[in-house]
Amino acid sequence: MSNTIAIVGRPNVGKSTLFNRLVGQRKAIMDNESGVTRDRHYGHGDWIGKNFTVIDTGGYVHGSDDIFEGEIRKQVKLAIDEADVVLFMVDADAGVHGLDEEFAQVLRPYLNKKPILLVANKADTNARAHASGEFYALGMGDGEIFAISSANGHGTGELLDEVVRHFPEAGEEEPDSGVPKIAVVGRPNVGKSSFVNLLLGTERSIVTDIAGTTRDAISTRYNVFGHDFILVDTAGLRRKAKVSEDIEFYANMRSLRALEECDVCVVLIDATRGIESQDVNIIGLADKNRKGVVILVNKWDLVENKETNTTKEFEEKIYSKLAPIAYPPIVFISVLTKQRVHKAIETAVQVFENKRRKIPTSQLNDVMLKEIERYPPPALKGKLVRIKYVTQLPTHNPVFAFFCNLPQYVQDSYARYLENRMREHFDFKGVPIGIVFRKK
């Protein structure tokens, strides 16, 4: 990855605010509470003809026993290693803090390896900007302190001028545009982050046994075994009634947006709990948004006394609860034992291909007109519906138009019959199909 900027520093100095300003959208969750950002969070921006990737990180706290803070420290170090330019952010309003001095020690070994710019945020007034000189005591950077206000943008232009000076190449413009997006969604604590980390082979998202560990929707490019797509790890979706705090509300919103923006939803279900109403809601939401859907039953290794037809019975329970949605494939996996994880990804990629499938009109008519002849639309109010031909419409998702003399007399049950025949003859596994009737 070229032209990469990492924003680092102690908690609550405004790293996510600057991240959102540099990428030009509110991607990272911001809150006055410290420790809101936990994972590395990526976005893309540009400045005077140079394109770059920005990494937002959690606040670094040295020597803490807190499980999250220990994991955040790992994520921060990974971001520093990955970056071409490091922005060490401090708080001009609060002045030099003991944690700033400790973090300066963490950065010291990198001083000769890459540019480290000292950024004094919250310098909203001239007095604060002048007072930021006290940060020279940290012995960081090449002697210049960038006094900025990431909230209103003051000073960020000068900071970016200096940052892009260190980028010899223009960099890739929106490197991820046009690449398929696969979002991993589900209730809290079903193993979404563990699944993503296993696929990527790195600790991309923090994993703990505590529900609600992931807060932002974390996107990563997956380019292995001939596959190329963006994998999005999301926060666990809870019912509105269960969302108790602002941070959780925003985490929920980010997950919903990831679901709306993706091509395929991989929905994780906990095998030990079976399909629950919230799982049904999530799949219903993906269906409503016309997304490809794959259901992964995780923790299958924990299900005891498995027999020959255990999976079949489990599948039947899932489909009966989802009815009338019957198109998502179901894969039984265990992230812990790595069982069928690659099958899960291959299925998601296949669903994406199915979503883009275009059936030639001649083939459609050859197949479907025979099915219609075999079982024509039932007469309604004495009116006979005659379907003349069928074609696929030029839409993002498969939608088929059946041209007939009396479209208003075709019943929903017959539309379902046609959809079932379409699925029988053409591979639309995992994809919602649209059937429309037009006047001819």
PDB file of N, CA and C in Angstrom, residues 79-152:
ATOM      1  N   ALA A  79      -0.110  -0.300  12.693  1.00  0.00           N
ATOM      2  CA  ALA A  79      -0.374   0.874  11.846  1.00  0.00           C
ATOM      3  C   ALA A  79       0.904   1.681  11.606  1.00  0.00           C
ATOM      4  N   ILE A  80       1.721   1.839  12.652  1.00  0.00           N
ATOM      5  CA  ILE A  80       2.983   2.599  12.508  1.00  0.00           C
ATOM      6  C   ILE A  80       3.902   1.874  11.520  1.00  0.00           C
ATOM      7  N   ASP A  81       3.990   0.556  11.651  1.00  0.00           N
ATOM      8  CA  ASP A  81       4.837  -0.231  10.737  1.00  0.00           C
ATOM      9  C   ASP A  81       4.381  -0.073   9.289  1.00  0.00           C
ATOM     10  N   GLU A  82       3.070   0.022   9.094  1.00  0.00           N
ATOM     11  CA  GLU A  82       2.492   0.068   7.742  1.00  0.00           C
ATOM     12  C   GLU A  82       2.619   1.450   7.097  1.00  0.00           C
ATOM     13  N   ALA A  83       2.734   2.501   7.923  1.00  0.00           N
ATOM     14  CA  ALA A  83       2.633   3.878   7.417  1.00  0.00           C
ATOM     15  C   ALA A  83       3.919   4.382   6.771  1.00  0.00           C
ATOM     16  N   ASP A  84       3.742   5.317   5.813  1.00  0.00           N
ATOM     17  CA  ASP A  84       4.880   6.049   5.235  1.00  0.00           C
ATOM     18  C   ASP A  84       5.133   7.330   6.024  1.00  0.00           C
ATOM     19  N   VAL A  85       4.047   7.925   6.555  1.00  0.00           N
ATOM     20  CA  VAL A  85       4.151   9.142   7.378  1.00  0.00           C
ATOM     21  C   VAL A  85       3.297   8.919   8.621  1.00  0.00           C
ATOM     22  N   VAL A  86       3.850   9.258   9.803  1.00  0.00           N
ATOM     23  CA  VAL A  86       3.112   9.092  11.055  1.00  0.00           C
ATOM     24  C   VAL A  86       2.748  10.473  11.601  1.00  0.00           C
ATOM     25  N   LEU A  87       1.467  10.666  11.935  1.00  0.00           N
ATOM     26  CA  LEU A  87       1.032  11.907  12.584  1.00  0.00           C
ATOM     27  C   LEU A  87       0.849  11.606  14.072  1.00  0.00           C
ATOM     28  N   PHE A  88       1.738  12.156  14.896  1.00  0.00           N
ATOM     29  CA  PHE A  88       1.656  11.968  16.349  1.00  0.00           C
ATOM     30  C   PHE A  88       0.812  13.105  16.889  1.00  0.00           C
ATOM     31  N   MET A  89      -0.407  12.800  17.320  1.00  0.00           N
ATOM     32  CA  MET A  89      -1.345  13.844  17.711  1.00  0.00           C
ATOM     33  C   MET A  89      -1.366  14.047  19.221  1.00  0.00           C
ATOM     34  N   VAL A  90      -1.338  15.331  19.615  1.00  0.00           N
ATOM     35  CA  VAL A  90      -1.419  15.711  21.031  1.00  0.00           C
ATOM     36  C   VAL A  90      -2.523  16.755  21.176  1.00  0.00           C
ATOM     37  N   ASP A  91      -2.869  17.097  22.423  1.00  0.00           N
ATOM     38  CA  ASP A  91      -3.983  18.012  22.692  1.00  0.00           C
ATOM     39  C   ASP A  91      -3.438  19.366  23.154  1.00  0.00           C
ATOM     40  N   ALA A  92      -3.585  20.403  22.279  1.00  0.00           N
ATOM     41  CA  ALA A  92      -3.035  21.738  22.593  1.00  0.00           C
ATOM     42  C   ALA A  92      -3.761  22.366  23.780  1.00  0.00           C
ATOM     43  N   ASP A  93      -5.006  21.951  24.010  1.00  0.00           N
ATOM     44  CA  ASP A  93      -5.790  22.518  25.106  1.00  0.00           C
ATOM     45  C   ASP A  93      -5.305  21.953  26.448  1.00  0.00           C
ATOM     46  N   ALA A  94      -5.009  20.657  26.467  1.00  0.00           N
ATOM     47  CA  ALA A  94      -4.612  19.996  27.720  1.00  0.00           C
ATOM     48  C   ALA A  94      -3.129  20.174  28.036  1.00  0.00           C
ATOM     49  N   GLY A  95      -2.309  20.455  27.012  1.00  0.00           N
ATOM     50  CA  GLY A  95      -0.864  20.562  27.231  1.00  0.00           C
ATOM     51  C   GLY A  95      -0.208  19.186  27.294  1.00  0.00           C
ATOM     52  N   VAL A  96       1.087  19.175  27.618  1.00  0.00           N
ATOM     53  CA  VAL A  96       1.832  17.906  27.638  1.00  0.00           C
ATOM     54  C   VAL A  96       1.288  17.013  28.755  1.00  0.00           C
ATOM     55  N   HIS A  97       1.004  15.784  28.372  1.00  0.00           N
ATOM     56  CA  HIS A  97       0.408  14.801  29.290  1.00  0.00           C
ATOM     57  C   HIS A  97       1.423  13.674  29.482  1.00  0.00           C
ATOM     58  N   GLY A  98       1.370  13.022  30.639  1.00  0.00           N
ATOM     59  CA  GLY A  98       2.297  11.914  30.902  1.00  0.00           C
ATOM     60  C   GLY A  98       2.212  10.824  29.831  1.00  0.00           C
ATOM     61  N   LEU A  99       1.003  10.586  29.324  1.00  0.00           N
ATOM     62  CA  LEU A  99       0.827   9.551  28.295  1.00  0.00           C
ATOM     63  C   LEU A  99       1.483   9.966  26.973  1.00  0.00           C
ATOM     64  N   ASP A 100       1.533  11.296  26.702  1.00  0.00           N
ATOM     65  CA  ASP A 100       2.225  11.771  25.487  1.00  0.00           C
ATOM     66  C   ASP A 100       3.713  11.428  25.593  1.00  0.00           C
ATOM     67  N   GLU A 101       4.282  11.652  26.797  1.00  0.00           N
ATOM     68  CA  GLU A 101       5.717  11.382  26.991  1.00  0.00           C
ATOM     69  C   GLU A 101       6.010   9.886  26.835  1.00  0.00           C
ATOM     70  N   GLU A 102       5.093   9.058  27.361  1.00  0.00           N
ATOM     71  CA  GLU A 102       5.286   7.607  27.231  1.00  0.00           C
ATOM     72  C   GLU A 102       5.189   7.173  25.764  1.00  0.00           C
ATOM     73  N   PHE A 103       4.236   7.778  25.043  1.00  0.00           N
ATOM     74  CA  PHE A 103       4.053   7.390  23.642  1.00  0.00           C
ATOM     75  C   PHE A 103       5.222   7.866  22.782  1.00  0.00           C
ATOM     76  N   ALA A 104       5.822   9.004  23.158  1.00  0.00           N
ATOM     77  CA  ALA A 104       7.003   9.501  22.432  1.00  0.00           C
ATOM     78  C   ALA A 104       8.123   8.456  22.499  1.00  0.00           C
ATOM     79  N   GLN A 105       8.216   7.750  23.632  1.00  0.00           N
ATOM     80  CA  GLN A 105       9.243   6.692  23.764  1.00  0.00           C
ATOM     81  C   GLN A 105       8.961   5.534  22.789  1.00  0.00           C
ATOM     82  N   VAL A 106       7.674   5.244  22.588  1.00  0.00           N
ATOM     83  CA  VAL A 106       7.289   4.170  21.651  1.00  0.00           C
ATOM     84  C   VAL A 106       7.704   4.554  20.229  1.00  0.00           C
ATOM     85  N   LEU A 107       7.567   5.853  19.903  1.00  0.00           N
ATOM     86  CA  LEU A 107       7.855   6.323  18.532  1.00  0.00           C
ATOM     87  C   LEU A 107       9.346   6.542  18.273  1.00  0.00           C
ATOM     88  N   ARG A 108      10.124   6.720  19.371  1.00  0.00           N
ATOM     89  CA  ARG A 108      11.539   7.082  19.201  1.00  0.00           C
ATOM     90  C   ARG A 108      12.314   6.155  18.253  1.00  0.00           C
ATOM     91  N   PRO A 109      12.144   4.809  18.323  1.00  0.00           N
ATOM     92  CA  PRO A 109      12.910   3.932  17.417  1.00  0.00           C
ATOM     93  C   PRO A 109      12.588   4.157  15.932  1.00  0.00           C
ATOM     94  N   TYR A 110      11.449   4.811  15.646  1.00  0.00           N
ATOM     95  CA  TYR A 110      11.044   5.012  14.240  1.00  0.00           C
ATOM     96  C   TYR A 110      11.560   6.329  13.663  1.00  0.00           C
ATOM     97  N   LEU A 111      12.154   7.183  14.526  1.00  0.00           N
ATOM     98  CA  LEU A 111      12.515   8.546  14.091  1.00  0.00           C
ATOM     99  C   LEU A 111      13.412   8.574  12.857  1.00  0.00           C
ATOM    100  N   ASN A 112      14.361   7.628  12.751  1.00  0.00           N
ATOM    101  CA  ASN A 112      15.257   7.642  11.591  1.00  0.00           C
ATOM    102  C   ASN A 112      14.711   6.844  10.413  1.00  0.00           C
ATOM    103  N   LYS A 113      13.552   6.168  10.621  1.00  0.00           N
ATOM    104  CA  LYS A 113      13.022   5.295   9.567  1.00  0.00           C
ATOM    105  C   LYS A 113      11.950   5.968   8.714  1.00  0.00           C
ATOM    106  N   LYS A 114      11.163   6.856   9.328  1.00  0.00           N
ATOM    107  CA  LYS A 114      10.059   7.482   8.581  1.00  0.00           C
ATOM    108  C   LYS A 114       9.711   8.829   9.199  1.00  0.00           C
ATOM    109  N   PRO A 115       9.114   9.743   8.403  1.00  0.00           N
ATOM    110  CA  PRO A 115       8.760  11.062   8.945  1.00  0.00           C
ATOM    111  C   PRO A 115       7.679  10.941  10.025  1.00  0.00           C
ATOM    112  N   ILE A 116       7.929  11.577  11.178  1.00  0.00           N
ATOM    113  CA  ILE A 116       6.925  11.635  12.242  1.00  0.00           C
ATOM    114  C   ILE A 116       6.616  13.115  12.476  1.00  0.00           C
ATOM    115  N   LEU A 117       5.373  13.511  12.203  1.00  0.00           N
ATOM    116  CA  LEU A 117       4.988  14.917  12.344  1.00  0.00           C
ATOM    117  C   LEU A 117       4.203  15.076  13.632  1.00  0.00           C
ATOM    118  N   LEU A 118       4.586  16.075  14.422  1.00  0.00           N
ATOM    119  CA  LEU A 118       3.898  16.329  15.689  1.00  0.00           C
ATOM    120  C   LEU A 118       2.731  17.278  15.420  1.00  0.00           C
ATOM    121  N   VAL A 119       1.521  16.835  15.741  1.00  0.00           N
ATOM    122  CA  VAL A 119       0.306  17.597  15.420  1.00  0.00           C
ATOM    123  C   VAL A 119      -0.403  17.963  16.718  1.00  0.00           C
ATOM    124  N   ALA A 120      -0.458  19.281  17.000  1.00  0.00           N
ATOM    125  CA  ALA A 120      -1.146  19.758  18.216  1.00  0.00           C
ATOM    126  C   ALA A 120      -2.579  20.117  17.831  1.00  0.00           C
ATOM    127  N   ASN A 121      -3.511  19.246  18.188  1.00  0.00           N
ATOM    128  CA  ASN A 121      -4.921  19.447  17.826  1.00  0.00           C
ATOM    129  C   ASN A 121      -5.633  20.315  18.873  1.00  0.00           C
ATOM    130  N   LYS A 122      -6.825  20.752  18.537  1.00  0.00           N
ATOM    131  CA  LYS A 122      -7.671  21.610  19.394  1.00  0.00           C
ATOM    132  C   LYS A 122      -7.026  22.978  19.613  1.00  0.00           C
ATOM    133  N   ALA A 123      -6.170  23.423  18.642  1.00  0.00           N
ATOM    134  CA  ALA A 123      -5.564  24.761  18.720  1.00  0.00           C
ATOM    135  C   ALA A 123      -6.521  25.751  18.060  1.00  0.00           C
ATOM    136  N   ASP A 124      -7.719  25.896  18.678  1.00  0.00           N
ATOM    137  CA  ASP A 124      -8.780  26.719  18.068  1.00  0.00           C
ATOM    138  C   ASP A 124      -8.534  28.221  18.235  1.00  0.00           C
ATOM    139  N   THR A 125      -7.648  28.586  19.179  1.00  0.00           N
ATOM    140  CA  THR A 125      -7.382  30.014  19.405  1.00  0.00           C
ATOM    141  C   THR A 125      -5.888  30.280  19.209  1.00  0.00           C
ATOM    142  N   ASN A 126      -5.546  31.553  18.998  1.00  0.00           N
ATOM    143  CA  ASN A 126      -4.130  31.929  18.830  1.00  0.00           C
ATOM    144  C   ASN A 126      -3.328  31.586  20.078  1.00  0.00           C
ATOM    145  N   ALA A 127      -3.957  31.796  21.236  1.00  0.00           N
ATOM    146  CA  ALA A 127      -3.263  31.522  22.504  1.00  0.00           C
ATOM    147  C   ALA A 127      -2.868  30.043  22.576  1.00  0.00           C
ATOM    148  N   ARG A 128      -3.810  29.171  22.191  1.00  0.00           N
ATOM    149  CA  ARG A 128      -3.517  27.726  22.233  1.00  0.00           C
ATOM    150  C   ARG A 128      -2.448  27.354  21.215  1.00  0.00           C
ATOM    151  N   ALA A 129      -2.521  28.004  20.026  1.00  0.00           N
ATOM    152  CA  ALA A 129      -1.532  27.713  18.968  1.00  0.00           C
ATOM    153  C   ALA A 129      -0.130  28.092  19.463  1.00  0.00           C
ATOM    154  N   HIS A 130      -0.005  29.263  20.120  1.00  0.00           N
ATOM    155  CA  HIS A 130       1.304  29.701  20.639  1.00  0.00           C
ATOM    156  C   HIS A 130       1.782  28.780  21.753  1.00  0.00           C
ATOM    157  N   ALA A 131       0.830  28.377  22.626  1.00  0.00           N
ATOM    158  CA  ALA A 131       1.190  27.538  23.777  1.00  0.00           C
ATOM    159  C   ALA A 131       1.655  26.151  23.338  1.00  0.00           C
ATOM    160  N   SER A 132       1.317  25.744  22.091  1.00  0.00           N
ATOM    161  CA  SER A 132       1.672  24.389  21.639  1.00  0.00           C
ATOM    162  C   SER A 132       3.191  24.203  21.539  1.00  0.00           C
ATOM    163  N   GLY A 133       3.947  25.292  21.670  1.00  0.00           N
ATOM    164  CA  GLY A 133       5.416  25.199  21.670  1.00  0.00           C
ATOM    165  C   GLY A 133       5.941  24.299  22.778  1.00  0.00           C
ATOM    166  N   GLU A 134       5.138  24.127  23.856  1.00  0.00           N
ATOM    167  CA  GLU A 134       5.608  23.283  24.976  1.00  0.00           C
ATOM    168  C   GLU A 134       5.829  21.827  24.542  1.00  0.00           C
ATOM    169  N   PHE A 135       5.223  21.428  23.411  1.00  0.00           N
ATOM    170  CA  PHE A 135       5.371  20.031  22.968  1.00  0.00           C
ATOM    171  C   PHE A 135       6.750  19.758  22.365  1.00  0.00           C
ATOM    172  N   TYR A 136       7.557  20.809  22.168  1.00  0.00           N
ATOM    173  CA  TYR A 136       8.943  20.579  21.709  1.00  0.00           C
ATOM    174  C   TYR A 136       9.687  19.684  22.704  1.00  0.00           C
ATOM    175  N   ALA A 137       9.250  19.745  23.974  1.00  0.00           N
ATOM    176  CA  ALA A 137       9.885  18.953  25.031  1.00  0.00           C
ATOM    177  C   ALA A 137       9.819  17.453  24.737  1.00  0.00           C
ATOM    178  N   LEU A 138       8.879  17.030  23.850  1.00  0.00           N
ATOM    179  CA  LEU A 138       8.740  15.596  23.540  1.00  0.00           C
ATOM    180  C   LEU A 138       9.858  15.100  22.628  1.00  0.00           C
ATOM    181  N   GLY A 139      10.592  16.067  22.006  1.00  0.00           N
ATOM    182  CA  GLY A 139      11.724  15.692  21.148  1.00  0.00           C
ATOM    183  C   GLY A 139      11.297  14.885  19.930  1.00  0.00           C
ATOM    184  N   MET A 140      10.160  15.258  19.349  1.00  0.00           N
ATOM    185  CA  MET A 140       9.625  14.517  18.203  1.00  0.00           C
ATOM    186  C   MET A 140       9.682  15.350  16.933  1.00  0.00           C
ATOM    187  N   GLY A 141       9.601  14.673  15.806  1.00  0.00           N
ATOM    188  CA  GLY A 141       9.486  15.376  14.523  1.00  0.00           C
ATOM    189  C   GLY A 141      10.779  16.080  14.179  1.00  0.00           C
ATOM    190  N   ASP A 142      10.704  16.892  13.133  1.00  0.00           N
ATOM    191  CA  ASP A 142      11.926  17.561  12.676  1.00  0.00           C
ATOM    192  C   ASP A 142      11.930  19.028  13.100  1.00  0.00           C
ATOM    193  N   GLY A 143      11.368  19.287  14.283  1.00  0.00           N
ATOM    194  CA  GLY A 143      11.450  20.656  14.800  1.00  0.00           C
ATOM    195  C   GLY A 143      10.230  21.504  14.542  1.00  0.00           C
ATOM    196  N   GLU A 144       9.239  21.018  13.799  1.00  0.00           N
ATOM    197  CA  GLU A 144       8.046  21.835  13.548  1.00  0.00           C
ATOM    198  C   GLU A 144       6.852  21.187  14.215  1.00  0.00           C
ATOM    199  N   ILE A 145       6.013  22.041  14.831  1.00  0.00           N
ATOM    200  CA  ILE A 145       4.758  21.542  15.408  1.00  0.00           C
ATOM    201  C   ILE A 145       3.624  22.107  14.572  1.00  0.00           C
ATOM    202  N   PHE A 146       2.722  21.230  14.140  1.00  0.00           N
ATOM    203  CA  PHE A 146       1.580  21.675  13.335  1.00  0.00           C
ATOM    204  C   PHE A 146       0.395  21.889  14.264  1.00  0.00           C
ATOM    205  N   ALA A 147       0.078  23.175  14.517  1.00  0.00           N
ATOM    206  CA  ALA A 147      -1.063  23.501  15.383  1.00  0.00           C
ATOM    207  C   ALA A 147      -2.313  23.537  14.509  1.00  0.00           C
ATOM    208  N   ILE A 148      -3.256  22.636  14.786  1.00  0.00           N
ATOM    209  CA  ILE A 148      -4.448  22.549  13.934  1.00  0.00           C
ATOM    210  C   ILE A 148      -5.709  22.448  14.784  1.00  0.00           C
ATOM    211  N   SER A 149      -6.859  22.575  14.107  1.00  0.00           N
ATOM    212  CA  SER A 149      -8.128  22.209  14.728  1.00  0.00           C
ATOM    213  C   SER A 149      -8.822  21.276  13.741  1.00  0.00           C
ATOM    214  N   SER A 150      -8.806  19.974  14.052  1.00  0.00           N
ATOM    215  CA  SER A 150      -9.408  19.032  13.100  1.00  0.00           C
ATOM    216  C   SER A 150     -10.927  19.202  13.056  1.00  0.00           C
ATOM    217  N   ALA A 151     -11.510  19.807  14.105  1.00  0.00           N
ATOM    218  CA  ALA A 151     -12.968  20.012  14.115  1.00  0.00           C
ATOM    219  C   ALA A 151     -13.390  21.031  13.060  1.00  0.00           C
ATOM    220  N   ASN A 152     -12.623  22.155  12.932  1.00  0.00           N
ATOM    221  CA  ASN A 152     -13.028  23.160  11.933  1.00  0.00           C
ATOM    222  C   ASN A 152     -12.083  23.249  10.730  1.00  0.00           C
TER     223      ASN A 152
END
